[in-house]
Amino acid sequence: MGLMTGKRGIIFGVANEMSIAWGIAQQLKEQGATLAFTYLNDSMEKRVRPLAESLDAELILPCDVSNDDEIEAVFKAVEAQWGKLDFVVHAVAFADRADLKRPFSETSRAGFALAMDISAYSLVAVTCYAKPLLNEGGSIITLSYLGADRAVPNYNVMGVAKAALESSVRYLAAELGEQGIRVNAISAGPIRTLAASGIANFRKKIKLMDDYAPLRRTVTQEEVGKTAVYFLSDLSSGVTGEVHLVDAGFNIVVSA
Ligand code: NAD
């Protein structure tokens, strides 16, 4: 018996085998979970479908989280297939590269709104459609980063979006607690992924981890995945509204 045996859930945010969502999916499967996946668009489907099939996914659905109709369609399909579900993984973020390269004060109005919509509001929208289908004891997680509460160089508008995301976690946790549903965030250290490639000087962030993090390295997708199993399983049944750092201890030794 795995920690996730008998639990069914959906994962938003696999782009390829480097994705943090993929690390999470593998750990959930290893613990016995039954999985559904979404992919952003047709070009992503080519990569995501074979990965999802390799973990015996029961649903593989398109979903651009900026579109409410697509989110609604996903949960209608989940209801038709499973009736209810036990967990949701939200591992989605986006900001215009141009806005990440400019000084923060020059962030465009449209770019600010876009980053907030895809990277923060989408958790609220996904939770709204998931809420009626989640079993008591259900759990939702999202992915954040230290740039939510520190001014991390080059993270800029994405840091502001992560701050909104973390605050949304607390408000959603406060609301859904009565239904016995928990909402938490994992704040991961820097990991080389497609999304990370949009952050200027990302390599420097990894180097800082190697030099200063107590564990003298950054973290892996697998380590984030193992923490996700904790938050999505009954191991964390008393924990909600938390932003949990998985950052090799970097936060405790580096102040900026
Ligand atoms: P990734 O590129 O593998 O995943 C980002 C995902 O967001 C992709 O699957 C992409 O298709 C999806 N996405 C973007 N716009 C979308 C939209 N409109 N609708 C639906 N999906 C959309 O990169 P990742 O690093 O694994 O990112 C996953 C999460 O982890 C993000 O929230 C990211 O901010 C967070 N995070 C990443 C790091 C890191 O260093 N890589 C650190 C901390 C937190």
PDB file of C-alpha atoms and ligand atoms in Angstrom:
ATOM      1  CA  MET A   1       0.000   0.000   0.000  1.00  0.00           C
ATOM      2  CA  GLY A   2       1.370   3.389  -1.005  1.00  0.00           C
ATOM      3  CA  LEU A   3       0.622   6.666   0.763  1.00  0.00           C
ATOM      4  CA  MET A   4      -1.582   7.700  -2.193  1.00  0.00           C
ATOM      5  CA  THR A   5      -3.289   4.361  -2.864  1.00  0.00           C
ATOM      6  CA  GLY A   6      -6.982   4.935  -3.599  1.00  0.00           C
ATOM      7  CA  LYS A   7      -6.491   8.664  -4.247  1.00  0.00           C
ATOM      8  CA  ARG A   8      -7.211  10.295  -7.615  1.00  0.00           C
ATOM      9  CA  GLY A   9      -6.045  13.694  -8.731  1.00  0.00           C
ATOM     10  CA  ILE A  10      -5.168  16.041 -11.543  1.00  0.00           C
ATOM     11  CA  ILE A  11      -1.858  17.710 -12.361  1.00  0.00           C
ATOM     12  CA  PHE A  12      -1.649  21.073 -14.171  1.00  0.00           C
ATOM     13  CA  GLY A  13       1.810  22.088 -15.370  1.00  0.00           C
ATOM     14  CA  VAL A  14       3.763  19.269 -17.001  1.00  0.00           C
ATOM     15  CA  ALA A  15       5.612  20.650 -20.044  1.00  0.00           C
ATOM     16  CA  ASN A  16       8.406  18.064 -20.301  1.00  0.00           C
ATOM     17  CA  GLU A  17      10.489  15.644 -18.233  1.00  0.00           C
ATOM     18  CA  MET A  18      12.299  18.580 -16.554  1.00  0.00           C
ATOM     19  CA  SER A  19       9.050  20.026 -15.161  1.00  0.00           C
ATOM     20  CA  ILE A  20       8.599  20.150 -11.404  1.00  0.00           C
ATOM     21  CA  ALA A  21       5.058  18.849 -12.045  1.00  0.00           C
ATOM     22  CA  TRP A  22       6.617  15.770 -13.666  1.00  0.00           C
ATOM     23  CA  GLY A  23       8.771  15.147 -10.585  1.00  0.00           C
ATOM     24  CA  ILE A  24       5.610  15.406  -8.488  1.00  0.00           C
ATOM     25  CA  ALA A  25       3.652  13.091 -10.825  1.00  0.00           C
ATOM     26  CA  GLN A  26       6.315  10.380 -10.620  1.00  0.00           C
ATOM     27  CA  GLN A  27       6.367  10.435  -6.808  1.00  0.00           C
ATOM     28  CA  LEU A  28       2.554  10.369  -6.624  1.00  0.00           C
ATOM     29  CA  LYS A  29       2.420   7.392  -8.981  1.00  0.00           C
ATOM     30  CA  GLU A  30       5.090   5.582  -6.982  1.00  0.00           C
ATOM     31  CA  GLN A  31       2.830   5.986  -3.925  1.00  0.00           C
ATOM     32  CA  GLY A  32      -0.166   4.496  -5.741  1.00  0.00           C
ATOM     33  CA  ALA A  33      -2.108   7.569  -6.952  1.00  0.00           C
ATOM     34  CA  THR A  34      -4.359   7.503 -10.027  1.00  0.00           C
ATOM     35  CA  LEU A  35      -3.558  10.509 -12.203  1.00  0.00           C
ATOM     36  CA  ALA A  36      -5.017  12.917 -14.754  1.00  0.00           C
ATOM     37  CA  PHE A  37      -2.935  15.525 -16.596  1.00  0.00           C
ATOM     38  CA  THR A  38      -3.536  18.742 -18.484  1.00  0.00           C
ATOM     39  CA  TYR A  39      -1.369  20.299 -21.193  1.00  0.00           C
ATOM     40  CA  LEU A  40      -1.308  23.904 -22.381  1.00  0.00           C
ATOM     41  CA  ASN A  41      -1.811  23.520 -26.149  1.00  0.00           C
ATOM     42  CA  ASP A  42      -1.294  21.236 -29.166  1.00  0.00           C
ATOM     43  CA  SER A  43       2.465  21.673 -29.290  1.00  0.00           C
ATOM     44  CA  MET A  44       2.743  20.775 -25.576  1.00  0.00           C
ATOM     45  CA  GLU A  45       0.472  17.763 -26.050  1.00  0.00           C
ATOM     46  CA  LYS A  46       3.155  15.998 -28.114  1.00  0.00           C
ATOM     47  CA  ARG A  47       5.485  16.004 -25.124  1.00  0.00           C
ATOM     48  CA  VAL A  48       2.986  15.613 -22.308  1.00  0.00           C
ATOM     49  CA  ARG A  49       0.855  12.769 -23.699  1.00  0.00           C
ATOM     50  CA  PRO A  50       3.636  10.117 -23.826  1.00  0.00           C
ATOM     51  CA  LEU A  51       4.824  11.116 -20.343  1.00  0.00           C
ATOM     52  CA  ALA A  52       1.289  10.937 -18.939  1.00  0.00           C
ATOM     53  CA  GLU A  53       0.644   7.595 -20.644  1.00  0.00           C
ATOM     54  CA  SER A  54       3.820   6.185 -19.115  1.00  0.00           C
ATOM     55  CA  LEU A  55       2.182   6.743 -15.695  1.00  0.00           C
ATOM     56  CA  ASP A  56      -1.138   5.187 -16.834  1.00  0.00           C
ATOM     57  CA  ALA A  57      -2.980   8.530 -16.802  1.00  0.00           C
ATOM     58  CA  GLU A  58      -6.756   8.073 -16.977  1.00  0.00           C
ATOM     59  CA  LEU A  59      -7.353  11.549 -18.463  1.00  0.00           C
ATOM     60  CA  ILE A  60      -5.081  13.782 -20.576  1.00  0.00           C
ATOM     61  CA  LEU A  61      -6.840  17.077 -21.314  1.00  0.00           C
ATOM     62  CA  PRO A  62      -6.086  20.470 -22.874  1.00  0.00           C
ATOM     63  CA  CYS A  63      -6.239  23.462 -20.551  1.00  0.00           C
ATOM     64  CA  ASP A  64      -5.072  27.025 -20.955  1.00  0.00           C
ATOM     65  CA  VAL A  65      -5.705  28.360 -17.454  1.00  0.00           C
ATOM     66  CA  SER A  66      -6.385  31.852 -18.795  1.00  0.00           C
ATOM     67  CA  ASN A  67      -9.618  30.443 -20.237  1.00  0.00           C
ATOM     68  CA  ASP A  68     -12.453  29.673 -17.777  1.00  0.00           C
ATOM     69  CA  ASP A  69     -14.291  27.510 -20.317  1.00  0.00           C
ATOM     70  CA  GLU A  70     -11.259  25.227 -20.640  1.00  0.00           C
ATOM     71  CA  ILE A  71     -10.932  24.904 -16.855  1.00  0.00           C
ATOM     72  CA  GLU A  72     -14.648  24.113 -16.592  1.00  0.00           C
ATOM     73  CA  ALA A  73     -14.350  21.502 -19.367  1.00  0.00           C
ATOM     74  CA  VAL A  74     -11.479  19.824 -17.518  1.00  0.00           C
ATOM     75  CA  PHE A  75     -13.507  19.382 -14.344  1.00  0.00           C
ATOM     76  CA  LYS A  76     -16.592  18.247 -16.284  1.00  0.00           C
ATOM     77  CA  ALA A  77     -14.422  15.513 -17.814  1.00  0.00           C
ATOM     78  CA  VAL A  78     -13.038  14.641 -14.370  1.00  0.00           C
ATOM     79  CA  GLU A  79     -16.594  14.377 -12.996  1.00  0.00           C
ATOM     80  CA  ALA A  80     -17.683  12.175 -15.915  1.00  0.00           C
ATOM     81  CA  GLN A  81     -14.693   9.847 -15.465  1.00  0.00           C
ATOM     82  CA  TRP A  82     -14.273   9.697 -11.700  1.00  0.00           C
ATOM     83  CA  GLY A  83     -17.231  11.494 -10.079  1.00  0.00           C
ATOM     84  CA  LYS A  84     -15.027  12.879  -7.311  1.00  0.00           C
ATOM     85  CA  LEU A  85     -11.318  13.531  -6.850  1.00  0.00           C
ATOM     86  CA  ASP A  86      -8.862  13.848  -3.964  1.00  0.00           C
ATOM     87  CA  PHE A  87      -6.128  16.272  -5.031  1.00  0.00           C
ATOM     88  CA  VAL A  88      -5.083  19.013  -7.436  1.00  0.00           C
ATOM     89  CA  VAL A  89      -1.510  20.005  -8.327  1.00  0.00           C
ATOM     90  CA  HIS A  90      -1.183  23.561  -9.700  1.00  0.00           C
ATOM     91  CA  ALA A  91       2.333  24.019 -11.136  1.00  0.00           C
ATOM     92  CA  VAL A  92       1.693  26.734 -13.676  1.00  0.00           C
ATOM     93  CA  ALA A  93       3.298  30.151 -14.139  1.00  0.00           C
ATOM     94  CA  PHE A  94       3.969  32.579 -16.948  1.00  0.00           C
ATOM     95  CA  ALA A  95       5.334  36.077 -17.484  1.00  0.00           C
ATOM     96  CA  ASP A  96       6.397  37.860 -20.623  1.00  0.00           C
ATOM     97  CA  ARG A  97      10.180  37.518 -20.989  1.00  0.00           C
ATOM     98  CA  ALA A  98      10.438  41.196 -21.966  1.00  0.00           C
ATOM     99  CA  ASP A  99       8.988  42.168 -18.592  1.00  0.00           C
ATOM    100  CA  LEU A 100      11.495  39.958 -16.779  1.00  0.00           C
ATOM    101  CA  LYS A 101      14.382  41.668 -18.568  1.00  0.00           C
ATOM    102  CA  ARG A 102      13.344  45.294 -17.924  1.00  0.00           C
ATOM    103  CA  PRO A 103      13.895  47.134 -14.618  1.00  0.00           C
ATOM    104  CA  PHE A 104      10.898  46.275 -12.409  1.00  0.00           C
ATOM    105  CA  SER A 105       9.527  49.847 -12.461  1.00  0.00           C
ATOM    106  CA  GLU A 106       9.179  49.539 -16.242  1.00  0.00           C
ATOM    107  CA  THR A 107       6.949  46.451 -16.097  1.00  0.00           C
ATOM    108  CA  SER A 108       4.142  46.935 -18.611  1.00  0.00           C
ATOM    109  CA  ARG A 109       0.538  47.160 -17.426  1.00  0.00           C
ATOM    110  CA  ALA A 110      -0.412  44.284 -19.727  1.00  0.00           C
ATOM    111  CA  GLY A 111       2.570  42.194 -18.598  1.00  0.00           C
ATOM    112  CA  PHE A 112       1.714  42.716 -14.927  1.00  0.00           C
ATOM    113  CA  ALA A 113      -1.890  41.615 -15.557  1.00  0.00           C
ATOM    114  CA  LEU A 114      -0.747  38.605 -17.606  1.00  0.00           C
ATOM    115  CA  ALA A 115       1.680  37.353 -14.935  1.00  0.00           C
ATOM    116  CA  MET A 116      -0.979  37.777 -12.242  1.00  0.00           C
ATOM    117  CA  ASP A 117      -3.639  36.031 -14.333  1.00  0.00           C
ATOM    118  CA  ILE A 118      -1.656  32.919 -15.293  1.00  0.00           C
ATOM    119  CA  SER A 119       0.545  32.621 -12.207  1.00  0.00           C
ATOM    120  CA  ALA A 120      -1.815  33.640  -9.364  1.00  0.00           C
ATOM    121  CA  TYR A 121      -5.476  33.999 -10.381  1.00  0.00           C
ATOM    122  CA  SER A 122      -5.439  30.611 -12.112  1.00  0.00           C
ATOM    123  CA  LEU A 123      -5.129  28.888  -8.712  1.00  0.00           C
ATOM    124  CA  VAL A 124      -8.339  30.617  -7.619  1.00  0.00           C
ATOM    125  CA  ALA A 125     -10.168  29.653 -10.823  1.00  0.00           C
ATOM    126  CA  VAL A 126      -8.975  26.036 -10.721  1.00  0.00           C
ATOM    127  CA  THR A 127      -9.973  25.758  -7.053  1.00  0.00           C
ATOM    128  CA  CYS A 128     -13.434  27.156  -7.824  1.00  0.00           C
ATOM    129  CA  TYR A 129     -14.149  24.397 -10.366  1.00  0.00           C
ATOM    130  CA  ALA A 130     -12.431  21.682  -8.309  1.00  0.00           C
ATOM    131  CA  LYS A 131     -14.228  22.546  -5.049  1.00  0.00           C
ATOM    132  CA  PRO A 132     -17.561  20.740  -5.669  1.00  0.00           C
ATOM    133  CA  LEU A 133     -15.719  17.587  -6.767  1.00  0.00           C
ATOM    134  CA  LEU A 134     -13.128  17.330  -4.009  1.00  0.00           C
ATOM    135  CA  ASN A 135     -13.682  14.632  -1.399  1.00  0.00           C
ATOM    136  CA  GLU A 136     -13.448  15.527   2.276  1.00  0.00           C
ATOM    137  CA  GLY A 137      -9.746  15.235   3.123  1.00  0.00           C
ATOM    138  CA  GLY A 138      -8.925  16.632  -0.320  1.00  0.00           C
ATOM    139  CA  SER A 139      -5.742  18.615  -0.864  1.00  0.00           C
ATOM    140  CA  ILE A 140      -4.576  21.293  -3.292  1.00  0.00           C
ATOM    141  CA  ILE A 141      -0.958  22.391  -3.765  1.00  0.00           C
ATOM    142  CA  THR A 142       0.717  25.106  -5.788  1.00  0.00           C
ATOM    143  CA  LEU A 143       4.361  26.030  -6.432  1.00  0.00           C
ATOM    144  CA  SER A 144       5.969  29.243  -5.234  1.00  0.00           C
ATOM    145  CA  TYR A 145       9.433  30.760  -4.927  1.00  0.00           C
ATOM    146  CA  LEU A 146      11.395  32.883  -2.433  1.00  0.00           C
ATOM    147  CA  GLY A 147      10.915  35.887  -4.759  1.00  0.00           C
ATOM    148  CA  ALA A 148       7.411  36.173  -3.263  1.00  0.00           C
ATOM    149  CA  ASP A 149       8.748  37.744  -0.075  1.00  0.00           C
ATOM    150  CA  ARG A 150      12.275  38.901  -1.036  1.00  0.00           C
ATOM    151  CA  ALA A 151      13.305  41.154  -3.914  1.00  0.00           C
ATOM    152  CA  VAL A 152      15.257  38.496  -5.817  1.00  0.00           C
ATOM    153  CA  PRO A 153      17.259  39.934  -8.751  1.00  0.00           C
ATOM    154  CA  ASN A 154      15.506  39.487 -12.133  1.00  0.00           C
ATOM    155  CA  TYR A 155      12.460  37.730 -10.665  1.00  0.00           C
ATOM    156  CA  ASN A 156      10.538  41.027 -10.792  1.00  0.00           C
ATOM    157  CA  VAL A 157       6.870  40.757 -11.774  1.00  0.00           C
ATOM    158  CA  MET A 158       6.910  37.021 -11.154  1.00  0.00           C
ATOM    159  CA  GLY A 159       7.787  37.729  -7.505  1.00  0.00           C
ATOM    160  CA  VAL A 160       4.742  39.978  -7.203  1.00  0.00           C
ATOM    161  CA  ALA A 161       2.586  37.262  -8.770  1.00  0.00           C
ATOM    162  CA  LYS A 162       4.005  34.662  -6.339  1.00  0.00           C
ATOM    163  CA  ALA A 163       3.175  36.976  -3.406  1.00  0.00           C
ATOM    164  CA  ALA A 164      -0.430  37.098  -4.669  1.00  0.00           C
ATOM    165  CA  LEU A 165      -0.361  33.324  -5.122  1.00  0.00           C
ATOM    166  CA  GLU A 166       0.821  32.730  -1.537  1.00  0.00           C
ATOM    167  CA  SER A 167      -1.824  35.094  -0.190  1.00  0.00           C
ATOM    168  CA  SER A 168      -4.436  33.293  -2.296  1.00  0.00           C
ATOM    169  CA  VAL A 169      -3.331  30.019  -0.675  1.00  0.00           C
ATOM    170  CA  ARG A 170      -4.159  31.460   2.758  1.00  0.00           C
ATOM    171  CA  TYR A 171      -7.579  32.795   1.691  1.00  0.00           C
ATOM    172  CA  LEU A 172      -8.475  29.547  -0.097  1.00  0.00           C
ATOM    173  CA  ALA A 173      -7.320  27.492   2.906  1.00  0.00           C
ATOM    174  CA  ALA A 174      -9.459  29.654   5.215  1.00  0.00           C
ATOM    175  CA  GLU A 175     -12.508  29.123   3.001  1.00  0.00           C
ATOM    176  CA  LEU A 176     -12.143  25.444   2.150  1.00  0.00           C
ATOM    177  CA  GLY A 177     -11.143  24.281   5.623  1.00  0.00           C
ATOM    178  CA  GLU A 178     -14.796  23.867   6.618  1.00  0.00           C
ATOM    179  CA  GLN A 179     -15.187  21.348   3.800  1.00  0.00           C
ATOM    180  CA  GLY A 180     -12.159  19.446   5.101  1.00  0.00           C
ATOM    181  CA  ILE A 181     -10.083  20.530   2.083  1.00  0.00           C
ATOM    182  CA  ARG A 182      -6.515  21.761   2.559  1.00  0.00           C
ATOM    183  CA  VAL A 183      -4.562  24.243   0.402  1.00  0.00           C
ATOM    184  CA  ASN A 184      -0.766  24.669   0.641  1.00  0.00           C
ATOM    185  CA  ALA A 185       2.194  25.967  -1.356  1.00  0.00           C
ATOM    186  CA  ILE A 186       5.642  24.475  -1.813  1.00  0.00           C
ATOM    187  CA  SER A 187       8.283  27.173  -2.276  1.00  0.00           C
ATOM    188  CA  ALA A 188      11.038  25.404  -4.206  1.00  0.00           C
ATOM    189  CA  GLY A 189      14.680  26.348  -4.647  1.00  0.00           C
ATOM    190  CA  PRO A 190      15.861  27.080  -8.208  1.00  0.00           C
ATOM    191  CA  ILE A 191      15.592  24.139 -10.626  1.00  0.00           C
ATOM    192  CA  ARG A 192      16.507  24.201 -14.338  1.00  0.00           C
ATOM    193  CA  THR A 193      13.199  24.008 -16.243  1.00  0.00           C
ATOM    194  CA  LEU A 194      11.543  25.621 -19.254  1.00  0.00           C
ATOM    195  CA  ALA A 195       9.925  28.314 -17.087  1.00  0.00           C
ATOM    196  CA  ALA A 196      13.226  29.016 -15.303  1.00  0.00           C
ATOM    197  CA  SER A 197      14.927  29.663 -18.656  1.00  0.00           C
ATOM    198  CA  GLY A 198      12.907  32.909 -18.853  1.00  0.00           C
ATOM    199  CA  ILE A 199      14.648  34.329 -15.752  1.00  0.00           C
ATOM    200  CA  ALA A 200      17.838  36.260 -16.597  1.00  0.00           C
ATOM    201  CA  ASN A 201      21.024  34.986 -14.881  1.00  0.00           C
ATOM    202  CA  PHE A 202      19.237  31.889 -13.616  1.00  0.00           C
ATOM    203  CA  ARG A 203      22.554  30.038 -13.562  1.00  0.00           C
ATOM    204  CA  LYS A 204      23.764  32.482 -10.928  1.00  0.00           C
ATOM    205  CA  LYS A 205      20.888  31.422  -8.654  1.00  0.00           C
ATOM    206  CA  ILE A 206      22.034  27.797  -8.888  1.00  0.00           C
ATOM    207  CA  LYS A 207      25.644  28.859  -8.201  1.00  0.00           C
ATOM    208  CA  LEU A 208      24.524  30.752  -5.073  1.00  0.00           C
ATOM    209  CA  MET A 209      22.849  27.568  -3.852  1.00  0.00           C
ATOM    210  CA  ASP A 210      26.056  25.591  -4.425  1.00  0.00           C
ATOM    211  CA  ASP A 211      28.035  28.215  -2.495  1.00  0.00           C
ATOM    212  CA  TYR A 212      25.690  29.226   0.346  1.00  0.00           C
ATOM    213  CA  ALA A 213      22.786  26.812   0.891  1.00  0.00           C
ATOM    214  CA  PRO A 214      23.383  24.653   3.981  1.00  0.00           C
ATOM    215  CA  LEU A 215      23.153  21.553   1.758  1.00  0.00           C
ATOM    216  CA  ARG A 216      25.615  23.205  -0.738  1.00  0.00           C
ATOM    217  CA  ARG A 217      23.362  22.444  -3.711  1.00  0.00           C
ATOM    218  CA  THR A 218      19.963  23.228  -5.055  1.00  0.00           C
ATOM    219  CA  VAL A 219      16.998  20.866  -4.816  1.00  0.00           C
ATOM    220  CA  THR A 220      15.652  18.349  -7.338  1.00  0.00           C
ATOM    221  CA  GLN A 221      12.271  17.731  -8.928  1.00  0.00           C
ATOM    222  CA  GLU A 222      12.222  14.444  -7.011  1.00  0.00           C
ATOM    223  CA  GLU A 223      12.657  16.238  -3.670  1.00  0.00           C
ATOM    224  CA  VAL A 224       9.809  18.626  -4.461  1.00  0.00           C
ATOM    225  CA  GLY A 225       7.781  15.569  -5.513  1.00  0.00           C
ATOM    226  CA  LYS A 226       8.370  13.844  -2.182  1.00  0.00           C
ATOM    227  CA  THR A 227       7.202  16.967  -0.335  1.00  0.00           C
ATOM    228  CA  ALA A 228       4.135  17.054  -2.584  1.00  0.00           C
ATOM    229  CA  VAL A 229       3.310  13.495  -1.481  1.00  0.00           C
ATOM    230  CA  TYR A 230       3.400  14.746   2.128  1.00  0.00           C
ATOM    231  CA  PHE A 231       0.995  17.617   1.365  1.00  0.00           C
ATOM    232  CA  LEU A 232      -1.369  15.546  -0.803  1.00  0.00           C
ATOM    233  CA  SER A 233      -1.492  12.523   1.489  1.00  0.00           C
ATOM    234  CA  ASP A 234      -2.945  12.068   4.967  1.00  0.00           C
ATOM    235  CA  LEU A 235       0.567  12.594   6.430  1.00  0.00           C
ATOM    236  CA  SER A 236      -0.191  16.348   6.468  1.00  0.00           C
ATOM    237  CA  SER A 237      -3.856  16.058   7.503  1.00  0.00           C
ATOM    238  CA  GLY A 238      -3.504  18.866  10.080  1.00  0.00           C
ATOM    239  CA  VAL A 239      -1.640  21.301   7.806  1.00  0.00           C
ATOM    240  CA  THR A 240      -3.281  23.984   5.661  1.00  0.00           C
ATOM    241  CA  GLY A 241      -2.550  27.511   4.438  1.00  0.00           C
ATOM    242  CA  GLU A 242       1.194  26.891   4.699  1.00  0.00           C
ATOM    243  CA  VAL A 243       3.999  28.017   2.391  1.00  0.00           C
ATOM    244  CA  HIS A 244       6.610  25.313   2.855  1.00  0.00           C
ATOM    245  CA  LEU A 245      10.209  25.872   1.760  1.00  0.00           C
ATOM    246  CA  VAL A 246      12.046  23.088  -0.080  1.00  0.00           C
ATOM    247  CA  ASP A 247      15.228  25.061  -0.739  1.00  0.00           C
ATOM    248  CA  ALA A 248      18.155  23.176   0.798  1.00  0.00           C
ATOM    249  CA  GLY A 249      18.046  25.737   3.634  1.00  0.00           C
ATOM    250  CA  PHE A 250      19.055  28.718   1.454  1.00  0.00           C
ATOM    251  CA  ASN A 251      16.439  30.965   3.088  1.00  0.00           C
ATOM    252  CA  ILE A 252      18.022  30.704   6.551  1.00  0.00           C
ATOM    253  CA  VAL A 253      21.494  31.848   5.561  1.00  0.00           C
ATOM    254  CA  VAL A 254      21.088  34.361   2.730  1.00  0.00           C
ATOM    255  CA  SER A 255      19.173  37.536   3.402  1.00  0.00           C
ATOM    256  CA  ALA A 256      19.085  38.864  -0.176  1.00  0.00           C
TER     257      ALA A 256
HETATM  258  P1  NAD B   1       7.763  24.328 -16.495  1.00  0.00           P
HETATM  259  O1  NAD B   1       8.008  25.246 -17.648  1.00  0.00           O
HETATM  260  O2  NAD B   1       8.142  22.923 -16.658  1.00  0.00           O
HETATM  261  O3  NAD B   1       6.253  24.407 -16.020  1.00  0.00           O
HETATM  262  C1  NAD B   1       5.471  25.579 -16.165  1.00  0.00           C
HETATM  263  C2  NAD B   1       4.152  25.095 -16.732  1.00  0.00           C
HETATM  264  O4  NAD B   1       3.227  26.188 -16.839  1.00  0.00           O
HETATM  265  C3  NAD B   1       4.297  24.508 -18.148  1.00  0.00           C
HETATM  266  O5  NAD B   1       3.780  23.202 -18.164  1.00  0.00           O
HETATM  267  C4  NAD B   1       3.461  25.411 -19.004  1.00  0.00           C
HETATM  268  O6  NAD B   1       2.843  24.735 -20.070  1.00  0.00           O
HETATM  269  C5  NAD B   1       2.442  25.891 -17.980  1.00  0.00           C
HETATM  270  N1  NAD B   1       1.720  27.081 -18.417  1.00  0.00           N
HETATM  271  C6  NAD B   1       2.196  28.303 -18.754  1.00  0.00           C
HETATM  272  N2  NAD B   1       1.175  29.099 -19.149  1.00  0.00           N
HETATM  273  C7  NAD B   1       0.037  28.352 -19.053  1.00  0.00           C
HETATM  274  C8  NAD B   1      -1.335  28.584 -19.309  1.00  0.00           C
HETATM  275  N3  NAD B   1      -1.763  29.760 -19.771  1.00  0.00           N
HETATM  276  N4  NAD B   1      -2.224  27.586 -19.088  1.00  0.00           N
HETATM  277  C9  NAD B   1      -1.822  26.392 -18.638  1.00  0.00           C
HETATM  278  N5  NAD B   1      -0.537  26.091 -18.368  1.00  0.00           N
HETATM  279  C10 NAD B   1       0.378  27.064 -18.585  1.00  0.00           C
HETATM  280  O7  NAD B   1       8.568  25.000 -15.277  1.00  0.00           O
HETATM  281  P2  NAD B   1       8.584  24.674 -13.721  1.00  0.00           P
HETATM  282  O8  NAD B   1       9.788  25.368 -13.211  1.00  0.00           O
HETATM  283  O9  NAD B   1       8.412  23.230 -13.482  1.00  0.00           O
HETATM  284  O10 NAD B   1       7.326  25.482 -13.183  1.00  0.00           O
HETATM  285  C11 NAD B   1       6.287  24.902 -12.405  1.00  0.00           C
HETATM  286  C12 NAD B   1       5.951  25.815 -11.236  1.00  0.00           C
HETATM  287  O11 NAD B   1       7.032  25.815 -10.310  1.00  0.00           O
HETATM  288  C13 NAD B   1       5.730  27.281 -11.615  1.00  0.00           C
HETATM  289  O12 NAD B   1       4.685  27.807 -10.834  1.00  0.00           O
HETATM  290  C14 NAD B   1       7.043  27.913 -11.231  1.00  0.00           C
HETATM  291  O13 NAD B   1       6.936  29.316 -10.998  1.00  0.00           O
HETATM  292  C15 NAD B   1       7.326  27.142  -9.966  1.00  0.00           C
HETATM  293  N6  NAD B   1       8.700  27.223  -9.448  1.00  0.00           N
HETATM  294  C16 NAD B   1       9.751  26.948 -10.260  1.00  0.00           C
HETATM  295  C17 NAD B   1      11.041  27.036  -9.761  1.00  0.00           C
HETATM  296  C18 NAD B   1      12.232  26.765 -10.642  1.00  0.00           C
HETATM  297  O14 NAD B   1      13.342  27.163 -10.274  1.00  0.00           O
HETATM  298  N7  NAD B   1      12.076  26.080 -11.765  1.00  0.00           N
HETATM  299  C19 NAD B   1      11.259  27.371  -8.412  1.00  0.00           C
HETATM  300  C20 NAD B   1      10.154  27.621  -7.599  1.00  0.00           C
HETATM  301  C21 NAD B   1       8.876  27.548  -8.133  1.00  0.00           C
END
